[in-house]
PDB file of C-alpha atoms in Angstrom:
ATOM      1  CA  UNK A   8       7.688  20.005  29.669  1.00 36.00           C
ATOM      2  CA  UNK A   9       5.545  16.995  30.426  1.00 38.00           C
ATOM      3  CA  UNK A  10       2.116  17.340  31.958  1.00 36.00           C
ATOM      4  CA  UNK A  11       0.356  14.464  33.412  1.00 37.00           C
ATOM      5  CA  UNK A  12      -3.938  15.484  34.324  1.00 35.00           C
ATOM      6  CA  UNK A  13      -5.917  12.889  36.474  1.00 37.00           C
ATOM      7  CA  UNK A  14      -9.328  12.697  34.736  1.00 38.00           C
ATOM      8  CA  UNK A  15     -11.802  10.200  36.864  1.00 39.00           C
ATOM      9  CA  UNK A  16      -9.305   6.953  37.094  1.00 38.00           C
ATOM     10  CA  UNK A  17      -7.754   7.515  33.950  1.00 33.00           C
ATOM     11  CA  UNK A  18      -4.162   9.318  33.270  1.00 35.00           C
ATOM     12  CA  UNK A  19      -3.497  11.613  30.744  1.00 32.00           C
ATOM     13  CA  UNK A  20       0.140  12.657  29.328  1.00 36.00           C
ATOM     14  CA  UNK A  21      -0.042  15.672  27.153  1.00 35.00           C
ATOM     15  CA  UNK A  22       3.414  17.208  26.054  1.00 38.00           C
ATOM     16  CA  UNK A  23       3.016  20.992  25.794  1.00 43.00           C
ATOM     17  CA  UNK A  24       2.343  24.211  28.044  1.00 42.00           C
ATOM     18  CA  UNK A  25      -1.359  24.165  27.895  1.00 46.00           C
ATOM     19  CA  UNK A  26      -3.241  21.896  29.912  1.00 49.00           C
ATOM     20  CA  UNK A  27      -6.299  20.149  28.117  1.00 54.00           C
ATOM     21  CA  UNK A  28      -9.403  19.064  30.403  1.00 52.00           C
ATOM     22  CA  UNK A  29     -12.352  17.469  28.955  1.00 52.00           C
ATOM     23  CA  UNK A  30     -15.468  19.544  29.228  1.00 54.00           C
ATOM     24  CA  UNK A  31     -18.038  18.102  31.709  1.00 56.00           C
ATOM     25  CA  UNK A  32     -21.341  16.331  29.784  1.00 58.00           C
ATOM     26  CA  UNK A  33     -23.703  19.239  29.853  1.00 60.00           C
ATOM     27  CA  UNK A  34     -21.244  21.550  28.443  1.00 74.00           C
ATOM     28  CA  UNK A  35     -20.215  19.440  25.427  1.00 81.00           C
ATOM     29  CA  UNK A  36     -19.822  21.708  22.312  1.00 91.00           C
ATOM     30  CA  UNK A  37     -21.468  20.232  18.769  1.00 94.00           C
ATOM     31  CA  UNK A  38     -20.212  17.010  17.666  1.00 96.00           C
ATOM     32  CA  UNK A  39     -18.061  16.718  14.196  1.00 97.00           C
ATOM     33  CA  UNK A  40     -18.490  12.837  13.259  1.00 98.00           C
ATOM     34  CA  UNK A  41     -16.102  11.224  10.349  1.00 98.00           C
ATOM     35  CA  UNK A  42     -15.474   7.830   9.289  1.00 98.00           C
ATOM     36  CA  UNK A  43     -11.711   6.215   8.750  1.00 98.00           C
ATOM     37  CA  UNK A  44     -11.926   6.057   4.370  1.00 98.00           C
ATOM     38  CA  UNK A  45      -8.512   4.090   4.561  1.00 97.00           C
ATOM     39  CA  UNK A  46      -5.215   3.392   7.066  1.00 96.00           C
ATOM     40  CA  UNK A  47      -1.657   3.474   6.014  1.00 93.00           C
ATOM     41  CA  UNK A  48       0.942   1.058   7.611  1.00 90.00           C
ATOM     42  CA  UNK A  49       4.603   1.376   7.990  1.00 89.00           C
ATOM     43  CA  UNK A  50       6.781  -0.678   5.778  1.00 85.00           C
ATOM     44  CA  UNK A  51      10.064   0.526   5.938  1.00 85.00           C
ATOM     45  CA  UNK A  52      12.673   3.182   7.879  1.00 85.00           C
ATOM     46  CA  UNK A  53      11.151   6.542   5.986  1.00 90.00           C
ATOM     47  CA  UNK A  54       7.395   5.582   7.034  1.00 90.00           C
ATOM     48  CA  UNK A  55       8.092   3.958  10.076  1.00 91.00           C
ATOM     49  CA  UNK A  56       9.765   7.632  11.032  1.00 92.00           C
ATOM     50  CA  UNK A  57       6.873   9.583   9.198  1.00 93.00           C
ATOM     51  CA  UNK A  58       4.572   7.074  11.118  1.00 95.00           C
ATOM     52  CA  UNK A  59       6.254   7.437  14.211  1.00 95.00           C
ATOM     53  CA  UNK A  60       6.330   9.692  17.768  1.00 95.00           C
ATOM     54  CA  UNK A  61       8.709  10.204  20.219  1.00 94.00           C
ATOM     55  CA  UNK A  62       7.934   8.236  23.092  1.00 93.00           C
ATOM     56  CA  UNK A  63      10.960   8.116  25.078  1.00 88.00           C
ATOM     57  CA  UNK A  64      12.090  11.949  25.131  1.00 88.00           C
ATOM     58  CA  UNK A  65      15.205  10.732  22.850  1.00 89.00           C
ATOM     59  CA  UNK A  66      14.329  12.757  19.713  1.00 91.00           C
ATOM     60  CA  UNK A  67      13.659   9.558  17.480  1.00 91.00           C
ATOM     61  CA  UNK A  68      10.362   8.524  15.999  1.00 94.00           C
ATOM     62  CA  UNK A  69       9.470   5.278  17.725  1.00 95.00           C
ATOM     63  CA  UNK A  70       7.560   2.320  15.789  1.00 95.00           C
ATOM     64  CA  UNK A  71       9.057  -0.612  16.317  1.00 93.00           C
ATOM     65  CA  UNK A  72       5.627  -2.922  14.939  1.00 92.00           C
ATOM     66  CA  UNK A  73       6.786  -1.296  11.842  1.00 89.00           C
ATOM     67  CA  UNK A  74       9.420  -4.042  11.287  1.00 84.00           C
ATOM     68  CA  UNK A  75       6.979  -7.233  11.356  1.00 82.00           C
ATOM     69  CA  UNK A  76       4.810  -4.931   9.018  1.00 83.00           C
ATOM     70  CA  UNK A  77       7.969  -4.778   6.770  1.00 83.00           C
ATOM     71  CA  UNK A  78       9.323  -8.420   7.281  1.00 78.00           C
ATOM     72  CA  UNK A  79       5.710  -9.898   5.736  1.00 75.00           C
ATOM     73  CA  UNK A  80       5.270  -7.120   3.059  1.00 78.00           C
ATOM     74  CA  UNK A  81       9.315  -8.628   2.212  1.00 76.00           C
ATOM     75  CA  UNK A  82       7.166 -12.242   1.811  1.00 70.00           C
ATOM     76  CA  UNK A  83       4.747 -10.321  -0.148  1.00 70.00           C
ATOM     77  CA  UNK A  84       1.780  -9.847   2.346  1.00 70.00           C
ATOM     78  CA  UNK A  85       0.206  -6.017   1.744  1.00 70.00           C
ATOM     79  CA  UNK A  86      -1.345  -5.651   4.631  1.00 72.00           C
ATOM     80  CA  UNK A  87      -2.298  -2.295   4.018  1.00 76.00           C
ATOM     81  CA  UNK A  88      -4.533  -4.071   1.468  1.00 83.00           C
ATOM     82  CA  UNK A  89      -6.057  -6.286   4.029  1.00 87.00           C
ATOM     83  CA  UNK A  90      -6.795  -4.060   6.833  1.00 92.00           C
ATOM     84  CA  UNK A  91      -8.214  -1.744   3.736  1.00 93.00           C
ATOM     85  CA  UNK A  92     -10.358  -4.306   2.782  1.00 94.00           C
ATOM     86  CA  UNK A  93     -11.742  -4.494   5.965  1.00 96.00           C
ATOM     87  CA  UNK A  94     -12.729  -0.724   6.093  1.00 97.00           C
ATOM     88  CA  UNK A  95     -14.039  -0.661   2.289  1.00 96.00           C
ATOM     89  CA  UNK A  96     -16.286  -3.608   3.395  1.00 97.00           C
ATOM     90  CA  UNK A  97     -17.621  -2.375   6.551  1.00 97.00           C
ATOM     91  CA  UNK A  98     -16.193  -5.220   8.938  1.00 97.00           C
ATOM     92  CA  UNK A  99     -14.289  -2.998  10.327  1.00 98.00           C
ATOM     93  CA  UNK A 100     -15.861   0.745  11.326  1.00 98.00           C
ATOM     94  CA  UNK A 101     -13.732   3.160  12.714  1.00 98.00           C
ATOM     95  CA  UNK A 102     -15.650   6.334  13.680  1.00 98.00           C
ATOM     96  CA  UNK A 103     -14.106   9.433  15.270  1.00 98.00           C
ATOM     97  CA  UNK A 104     -15.963  12.133  17.047  1.00 98.00           C
ATOM     98  CA  UNK A 105     -15.105  15.579  17.468  1.00 97.00           C
ATOM     99  CA  UNK A 106     -16.519  17.901  19.628  1.00 97.00           C
ATOM    100  CA  UNK A 107     -15.473  21.357  19.531  1.00 96.00           C
ATOM    101  CA  UNK A 108     -16.745  24.809  18.299  1.00 95.00           C
ATOM    102  CA  UNK A 109     -14.653  25.214  15.572  1.00 93.00           C
ATOM    103  CA  UNK A 110     -13.223  23.309  13.061  1.00 93.00           C
ATOM    104  CA  UNK A 111     -10.456  25.688  12.801  1.00 95.00           C
ATOM    105  CA  UNK A 112      -9.263  26.538  16.254  1.00 96.00           C
ATOM    106  CA  UNK A 113     -10.395  25.499  19.504  1.00 96.00           C
ATOM    107  CA  UNK A 114      -8.336  24.753  22.476  1.00 94.00           C
ATOM    108  CA  UNK A 115     -11.297  23.042  24.452  1.00 95.00           C
ATOM    109  CA  UNK A 116     -12.173  20.442  22.159  1.00 96.00           C
ATOM    110  CA  UNK A 117     -12.177  16.479  23.113  1.00 97.00           C
ATOM    111  CA  UNK A 118     -11.778  13.147  20.559  1.00 98.00           C
ATOM    112  CA  UNK A 119     -13.329   9.923  20.758  1.00 98.00           C
ATOM    113  CA  UNK A 120     -12.896   6.477  18.912  1.00 98.00           C
ATOM    114  CA  UNK A 121     -15.878   4.857  18.339  1.00 98.00           C
ATOM    115  CA  UNK A 122     -15.921   1.300  16.764  1.00 98.00           C
ATOM    116  CA  UNK A 123     -19.261   1.143  14.782  1.00 98.00           C
ATOM    117  CA  UNK A 124     -21.912  -1.521  14.108  1.00 98.00           C
ATOM    118  CA  UNK A 125     -20.312  -3.496  11.128  1.00 97.00           C
ATOM    119  CA  UNK A 126     -22.283  -2.882   7.874  1.00 97.00           C
ATOM    120  CA  UNK A 127     -21.933  -4.242   4.230  1.00 96.00           C
ATOM    121  CA  UNK A 128     -21.042  -1.601   1.974  1.00 94.00           C
ATOM    122  CA  UNK A 129     -20.467   1.174   3.923  1.00 97.00           C
ATOM    123  CA  UNK A 130     -20.770   4.620   2.746  1.00 98.00           C
ATOM    124  CA  UNK A 131     -17.337   6.436   2.943  1.00 97.00           C
ATOM    125  CA  UNK A 132     -18.372   9.629   0.485  1.00 97.00           C
ATOM    126  CA  UNK A 133     -18.986  12.128   3.598  1.00 97.00           C
ATOM    127  CA  UNK A 134     -22.542  11.390   3.600  1.00 97.00           C
ATOM    128  CA  UNK A 135     -22.804   8.236   5.558  1.00 98.00           C
ATOM    129  CA  UNK A 136     -24.778   7.440   8.234  1.00 98.00           C
ATOM    130  CA  UNK A 137     -23.115   4.729  10.966  1.00 98.00           C
ATOM    131  CA  UNK A 138     -24.157   2.983  14.938  1.00 98.00           C
ATOM    132  CA  UNK A 139     -21.945   3.319  17.253  1.00 98.00           C
ATOM    133  CA  UNK A 140     -21.299   0.014  19.033  1.00 97.00           C
ATOM    134  CA  UNK A 141     -19.901  -1.000  22.657  1.00 97.00           C
ATOM    135  CA  UNK A 142     -16.281  -0.189  22.149  1.00 98.00           C
ATOM    136  CA  UNK A 143     -14.731   3.433  22.510  1.00 98.00           C
ATOM    137  CA  UNK A 144     -11.783   5.011  23.993  1.00 98.00           C
ATOM    138  CA  UNK A 145     -12.361   7.901  26.778  1.00 97.00           C
ATOM    139  CA  UNK A 146     -12.928  10.978  25.488  1.00 97.00           C
ATOM    140  CA  UNK A 147     -10.384  12.630  25.214  1.00 98.00           C
ATOM    141  CA  UNK A 148      -9.340  16.707  25.940  1.00 97.00           C
ATOM    142  CA  UNK A 149      -7.920  17.812  22.348  1.00 97.00           C
ATOM    143  CA  UNK A 150      -6.957  20.925  20.663  1.00 97.00           C
ATOM    144  CA  UNK A 151      -7.577  22.463  16.982  1.00 97.00           C
ATOM    145  CA  UNK A 152      -5.185  24.904  15.895  1.00 97.00           C
ATOM    146  CA  UNK A 153      -5.559  26.185  11.997  1.00 95.00           C
ATOM    147  CA  UNK A 154      -7.282  22.888  11.673  1.00 96.00           C
ATOM    148  CA  UNK A 155      -4.487  20.820  13.032  1.00 97.00           C
ATOM    149  CA  UNK A 156      -6.251  18.367  15.338  1.00 97.00           C
ATOM    150  CA  UNK A 157      -4.161  16.871  18.332  1.00 97.00           C
ATOM    151  CA  UNK A 158      -4.917  14.997  21.700  1.00 98.00           C
ATOM    152  CA  UNK A 159      -3.723  14.335  25.159  1.00 97.00           C
ATOM    153  CA  UNK A 160      -2.814  10.945  25.791  1.00 96.00           C
ATOM    154  CA  UNK A 161      -5.097   7.829  26.449  1.00 97.00           C
ATOM    155  CA  UNK A 162      -5.651   4.008  25.796  1.00 97.00           C
ATOM    156  CA  UNK A 163      -6.856   4.019  22.492  1.00 98.00           C
ATOM    157  CA  UNK A 164      -8.537   0.851  20.971  1.00 98.00           C
ATOM    158  CA  UNK A 165      -7.053   0.150  17.928  1.00 98.00           C
ATOM    159  CA  UNK A 166      -8.786  -3.091  15.440  1.00 97.00           C
ATOM    160  CA  UNK A 167      -6.762  -4.322  12.876  1.00 94.00           C
ATOM    161  CA  UNK A 168      -6.212  -7.439  10.675  1.00 92.00           C
ATOM    162  CA  UNK A 169      -3.394  -8.629   9.320  1.00 86.00           C
ATOM    163  CA  UNK A 170      -5.184 -11.537   7.084  1.00 85.00           C
ATOM    164  CA  UNK A 171      -6.682 -13.905   9.695  1.00 86.00           C
ATOM    165  CA  UNK A 172      -9.738 -11.675  10.348  1.00 91.00           C
ATOM    166  CA  UNK A 173     -10.340  -8.604  12.464  1.00 95.00           C
ATOM    167  CA  UNK A 174      -8.970  -8.500  16.238  1.00 96.00           C
ATOM    168  CA  UNK A 175      -7.995  -5.876  18.671  1.00 96.00           C
ATOM    169  CA  UNK A 176      -5.646  -4.434  21.081  1.00 97.00           C
ATOM    170  CA  UNK A 177      -5.324  -1.736  23.644  1.00 97.00           C
ATOM    171  CA  UNK A 178      -2.588   1.274  22.902  1.00 98.00           C
ATOM    172  CA  UNK A 179      -1.585   2.507  25.431  1.00 97.00           C
ATOM    173  CA  UNK A 180      -0.427   6.723  25.995  1.00 96.00           C
ATOM    174  CA  UNK A 181      -1.817   6.609  22.438  1.00 97.00           C
ATOM    175  CA  UNK A 182      -2.777   9.965  20.726  1.00 97.00           C
ATOM    176  CA  UNK A 183      -4.091  11.431  17.653  1.00 98.00           C
ATOM    177  CA  UNK A 184      -3.311  13.934  15.356  1.00 98.00           C
ATOM    178  CA  UNK A 185      -4.837  15.040  12.175  1.00 98.00           C
ATOM    179  CA  UNK A 186      -6.098  18.013   9.943  1.00 97.00           C
ATOM    180  CA  UNK A 187      -9.567  18.082   9.657  1.00 95.00           C
ATOM    181  CA  UNK A 188     -11.707  20.185   7.101  1.00 90.00           C
ATOM    182  CA  UNK A 189     -14.643  18.568   5.678  1.00 90.00           C
ATOM    183  CA  UNK A 190     -12.820  15.693   5.825  1.00 94.00           C
ATOM    184  CA  UNK A 191      -9.438  14.356   8.266  1.00 97.00           C
ATOM    185  CA  UNK A 192      -6.270  14.202   6.495  1.00 97.00           C
ATOM    186  CA  UNK A 193      -2.815  13.441   7.433  1.00 96.00           C
ATOM    187  CA  UNK A 194      -3.987  11.306  10.493  1.00 97.00           C
ATOM    188  CA  UNK A 195      -1.879   9.464  12.461  1.00 97.00           C
ATOM    189  CA  UNK A 196      -2.835   7.281  16.235  1.00 98.00           C
ATOM    190  CA  UNK A 197       0.538   6.982  18.005  1.00 97.00           C
ATOM    191  CA  UNK A 198       1.382   5.279  21.303  1.00 97.00           C
ATOM    192  CA  UNK A 199       2.178   1.722  22.266  1.00 98.00           C
ATOM    193  CA  UNK A 200       1.289  -1.749  23.093  1.00 98.00           C
ATOM    194  CA  UNK A 201       1.963  -3.496  26.137  1.00 97.00           C
ATOM    195  CA  UNK A 202       4.092  -6.569  25.944  1.00 95.00           C
ATOM    196  CA  UNK A 203       1.322  -8.585  27.659  1.00 94.00           C
ATOM    197  CA  UNK A 204      -0.884  -7.786  24.650  1.00 96.00           C
ATOM    198  CA  UNK A 205       1.724  -8.837  21.980  1.00 96.00           C
ATOM    199  CA  UNK A 206       1.789 -12.103  23.871  1.00 95.00           C
ATOM    200  CA  UNK A 207      -1.908 -12.648  24.573  1.00 96.00           C
ATOM    201  CA  UNK A 208      -3.502 -11.334  21.013  1.00 96.00           C
ATOM    202  CA  UNK A 209      -0.964 -10.334  18.546  1.00 94.00           C
ATOM    203  CA  UNK A 210       1.369 -13.255  18.576  1.00 95.00           C
ATOM    204  CA  UNK A 211      -1.478 -15.953  17.754  1.00 95.00           C
ATOM    205  CA  UNK A 212      -2.809 -13.658  15.302  1.00 93.00           C
ATOM    206  CA  UNK A 213       0.050 -13.408  13.610  1.00 91.00           C
ATOM    207  CA  UNK A 214       0.648 -17.445  14.252  1.00 94.00           C
ATOM    208  CA  UNK A 215      -2.520 -17.788  11.793  1.00 93.00           C
ATOM    209  CA  UNK A 216      -1.687 -16.154   8.956  1.00 89.00           C
ATOM    210  CA  UNK A 217       1.434 -18.154   9.466  1.00 90.00           C
ATOM    211  CA  UNK A 218       0.186 -21.297   9.077  1.00 93.00           C
ATOM    212  CA  UNK A 219      -1.994 -19.970   6.222  1.00 91.00           C
ATOM    213  CA  UNK A 220       1.006 -19.672   4.172  1.00 90.00           C
ATOM    214  CA  UNK A 221       2.051 -22.856   5.212  1.00 93.00           C
ATOM    215  CA  UNK A 222      -1.174 -24.168   3.814  1.00 93.00           C
ATOM    216  CA  UNK A 223      -1.168 -22.577   0.894  1.00 92.00           C
ATOM    217  CA  UNK A 224       2.267 -23.612  -0.408  1.00 94.00           C
ATOM    218  CA  UNK A 225       2.899 -26.731   1.167  1.00 93.00           C
ATOM    219  CA  UNK A 226       0.558 -29.753   0.013  1.00 87.00           C
ATOM    220  CA  UNK A 227       1.786 -32.434   2.531  1.00 79.00           C
ATOM    221  CA  UNK A 228       2.050 -34.916   3.860  1.00 83.00           C
ATOM    222  CA  UNK A 229       5.450 -33.689   5.716  1.00 78.00           C
ATOM    223  CA  UNK A 230       8.289 -33.556   4.903  1.00 70.00           C
ATOM    224  CA  UNK A 231       9.621 -32.046   1.392  1.00 78.00           C
ATOM    225  CA  UNK A 232       6.193 -31.150   0.429  1.00 87.00           C
ATOM    226  CA  UNK A 233       6.593 -27.307  -0.038  1.00 92.00           C
ATOM    227  CA  UNK A 234       6.956 -25.633  -3.171  1.00 92.00           C
ATOM    228  CA  UNK A 235      10.137 -24.714  -3.633  1.00 91.00           C
ATOM    229  CA  UNK A 236      11.007 -20.772  -3.426  1.00 87.00           C
ATOM    230  CA  UNK A 237       7.592 -20.376  -1.777  1.00 89.00           C
ATOM    231  CA  UNK A 238       6.403 -18.041   1.135  1.00 87.00           C
ATOM    232  CA  UNK A 239       5.113 -20.855   2.941  1.00 90.00           C
ATOM    233  CA  UNK A 240       8.308 -22.920   2.294  1.00 90.00           C
ATOM    234  CA  UNK A 241      10.643 -20.012   3.795  1.00 88.00           C
ATOM    235  CA  UNK A 242       7.786 -19.938   7.255  1.00 90.00           C
ATOM    236  CA  UNK A 243       8.232 -23.445   7.318  1.00 91.00           C
ATOM    237  CA  UNK A 244      11.453 -23.493   7.572  1.00 89.00           C
ATOM    238  CA  UNK A 245      12.025 -20.555  10.315  1.00 89.00           C
ATOM    239  CA  UNK A 246       9.555 -21.882  12.326  1.00 92.00           C
ATOM    240  CA  UNK A 247       8.305 -25.113  12.036  1.00 91.00           C
ATOM    241  CA  UNK A 248      10.463 -26.937  14.559  1.00 89.00           C
ATOM    242  CA  UNK A 249      10.548 -30.839  15.558  1.00 82.00           C
ATOM    243  CA  UNK A 250       8.490 -32.584  14.469  1.00 84.00           C
ATOM    244  CA  UNK A 251       8.153 -30.677  11.365  1.00 85.00           C
ATOM    245  CA  UNK A 252       4.495 -31.264  10.811  1.00 91.00           C
ATOM    246  CA  UNK A 253       3.703 -28.470   8.179  1.00 93.00           C
ATOM    247  CA  UNK A 254       1.982 -27.115  11.944  1.00 93.00           C
ATOM    248  CA  UNK A 255       2.852 -23.449  12.564  1.00 94.00           C
ATOM    249  CA  UNK A 256       1.851 -22.685  16.500  1.00 95.00           C
ATOM    250  CA  UNK A 257       1.357 -19.989  19.042  1.00 96.00           C
ATOM    251  CA  UNK A 258       4.480 -21.423  20.760  1.00 95.00           C
ATOM    252  CA  UNK A 259       6.710 -22.059  18.292  1.00 95.00           C
ATOM    253  CA  UNK A 260       6.385 -18.256  16.758  1.00 94.00           C
ATOM    254  CA  UNK A 261       6.681 -17.199  20.093  1.00 94.00           C
ATOM    255  CA  UNK A 262      10.162 -18.937  20.958  1.00 93.00           C
ATOM    256  CA  UNK A 263      11.094 -18.235  17.086  1.00 91.00           C
ATOM    257  CA  UNK A 264      14.697 -15.734  17.546  1.00 91.00           C
ATOM    258  CA  UNK A 265      13.404 -13.843  14.437  1.00 87.00           C
ATOM    259  CA  UNK A 266       9.994 -12.759  15.986  1.00 90.00           C
ATOM    260  CA  UNK A 267      11.961 -12.423  19.425  1.00 91.00           C
ATOM    261  CA  UNK A 268      13.573  -9.543  17.585  1.00 90.00           C
ATOM    262  CA  UNK A 269      11.034  -8.245  16.014  1.00 88.00           C
ATOM    263  CA  UNK A 270       9.171  -7.911  18.886  1.00 92.00           C
ATOM    264  CA  UNK A 271      11.656  -6.477  21.010  1.00 93.00           C
ATOM    265  CA  UNK A 272      10.051  -3.870  23.714  1.00 95.00           C
ATOM    266  CA  UNK A 273      11.751  -0.766  22.587  1.00 95.00           C
ATOM    267  CA  UNK A 274       9.833   1.705  25.835  1.00 95.00           C
ATOM    268  CA  UNK A 275       9.830   1.892  28.992  1.00 95.00           C
ATOM    269  CA  UNK A 276       6.252   2.546  30.023  1.00 94.00           C
ATOM    270  CA  UNK A 277       5.499   0.894  33.317  1.00 93.00           C
ATOM    271  CA  UNK A 278       6.541  -0.076  36.720  1.00 92.00           C
ATOM    272  CA  UNK A 279       7.030  -3.754  37.813  1.00 90.00           C
ATOM    273  CA  UNK A 280       3.846  -3.292  40.222  1.00 89.00           C
ATOM    274  CA  UNK A 281       1.839  -2.474  36.693  1.00 87.00           C
ATOM    275  CA  UNK A 282       1.828   1.114  37.480  1.00 90.00           C
ATOM    276  CA  UNK A 283       2.537   4.209  34.805  1.00 90.00           C
ATOM    277  CA  UNK A 284       6.469   4.842  34.914  1.00 89.00           C
ATOM    278  CA  UNK A 285       9.868   3.609  34.215  1.00 90.00           C
ATOM    279  CA  UNK A 286      11.881   1.196  36.137  1.00 89.00           C
ATOM    280  CA  UNK A 287      14.601   0.097  33.622  1.00 90.00           C
ATOM    281  CA  UNK A 288      12.454  -2.598  31.928  1.00 94.00           C
ATOM    282  CA  UNK A 289      11.277  -1.944  28.423  1.00 95.00           C
ATOM    283  CA  UNK A 290       7.645  -3.005  28.449  1.00 96.00           C
ATOM    284  CA  UNK A 291       6.041  -2.082  25.372  1.00 97.00           C
ATOM    285  CA  UNK A 292       6.268  -2.191  21.813  1.00 97.00           C
ATOM    286  CA  UNK A 293       5.756   0.984  19.934  1.00 97.00           C
ATOM    287  CA  UNK A 294       3.626   1.831  16.897  1.00 96.00           C
ATOM    288  CA  UNK A 295       2.116   4.825  14.795  1.00 96.00           C
ATOM    289  CA  UNK A 296      -0.541   4.282  11.790  1.00 96.00           C
ATOM    290  CA  UNK A 297      -1.625   6.789   9.219  1.00 96.00           C
ATOM    291  CA  UNK A 298      -5.453   7.341   8.528  1.00 97.00           C
ATOM    292  CA  UNK A 299      -8.209   9.511   6.588  1.00 98.00           C
ATOM    293  CA  UNK A 300     -11.448   9.911   7.588  1.00 98.00           C
ATOM    294  CA  UNK A 301     -14.592  11.650   6.042  1.00 98.00           C
ATOM    295  CA  UNK A 302     -17.312  13.204   7.786  1.00 98.00           C
ATOM    296  CA  UNK A 303     -20.241  10.840   8.793  1.00 98.00           C
ATOM    297  CA  UNK A 304     -23.419  11.377  10.961  1.00 98.00           C
ATOM    298  CA  UNK A 305     -22.282   8.822  14.011  1.00 98.00           C
ATOM    299  CA  UNK A 306     -25.588   7.737  15.853  1.00 98.00           C
ATOM    300  CA  UNK A 307     -25.014   6.876  19.401  1.00 95.00           C
TER     301      UNK A 307
END
């Protein structure tokens, strides 16, 4: 049974018989802070399934954006190292605020994601202190059962890096799952990005990554100046349309048949007027990724 709960102006969807309601500010339990120490991205069908979640009710794990990461890995781009490099260097400080009376069982907990102020050489040993920045999710109702955390659905900001620097998109119907003791392991964040966000934010960043590959492998001036068999040569062949100037524009990437196939919406989450619901037209792209986190003190 799927139950929707209105908390203020935020619509939260939770699958299950229990209704989770975030406690009022004055009654919040103690905070257990964590900082992300690593992320795991889906690069093949097995990982996409393991890190995905059924958003459509058809019994299959949805993780459409995994197709893009798989395509990039096939071209020699290790995006896990790129994203984790930002975490290790402190460019991306992804914090988790779990408020619960126990890390074993608590059906009235809350979880909130914060992005901390960037810091050089972050302490990821479990004893670090981090300053929370302005970017955060709402405080989301959650429950812990034998250390296993699951949250209701909400909009969660996701900050990532394809290789051209960190950027951020809002993940809708996002849920968090993890097993939390002195650290959080087996973590997953699952939801979807609306096609409008993919077009406005993801594709321009994707174009920057592709351009960097062309710049590396094609000395110019065009034509015929790419190193034979190089990734840059392949990218230029696929995306660089007339006048074949070794410049990969956002528009060229957006119109590419390959990108349109890789980034085809796979879930229907919104009506034509923008309200939550289904209208028979797929409008969002599912995504799920893994994370691990260690204890941290969060300064608000």
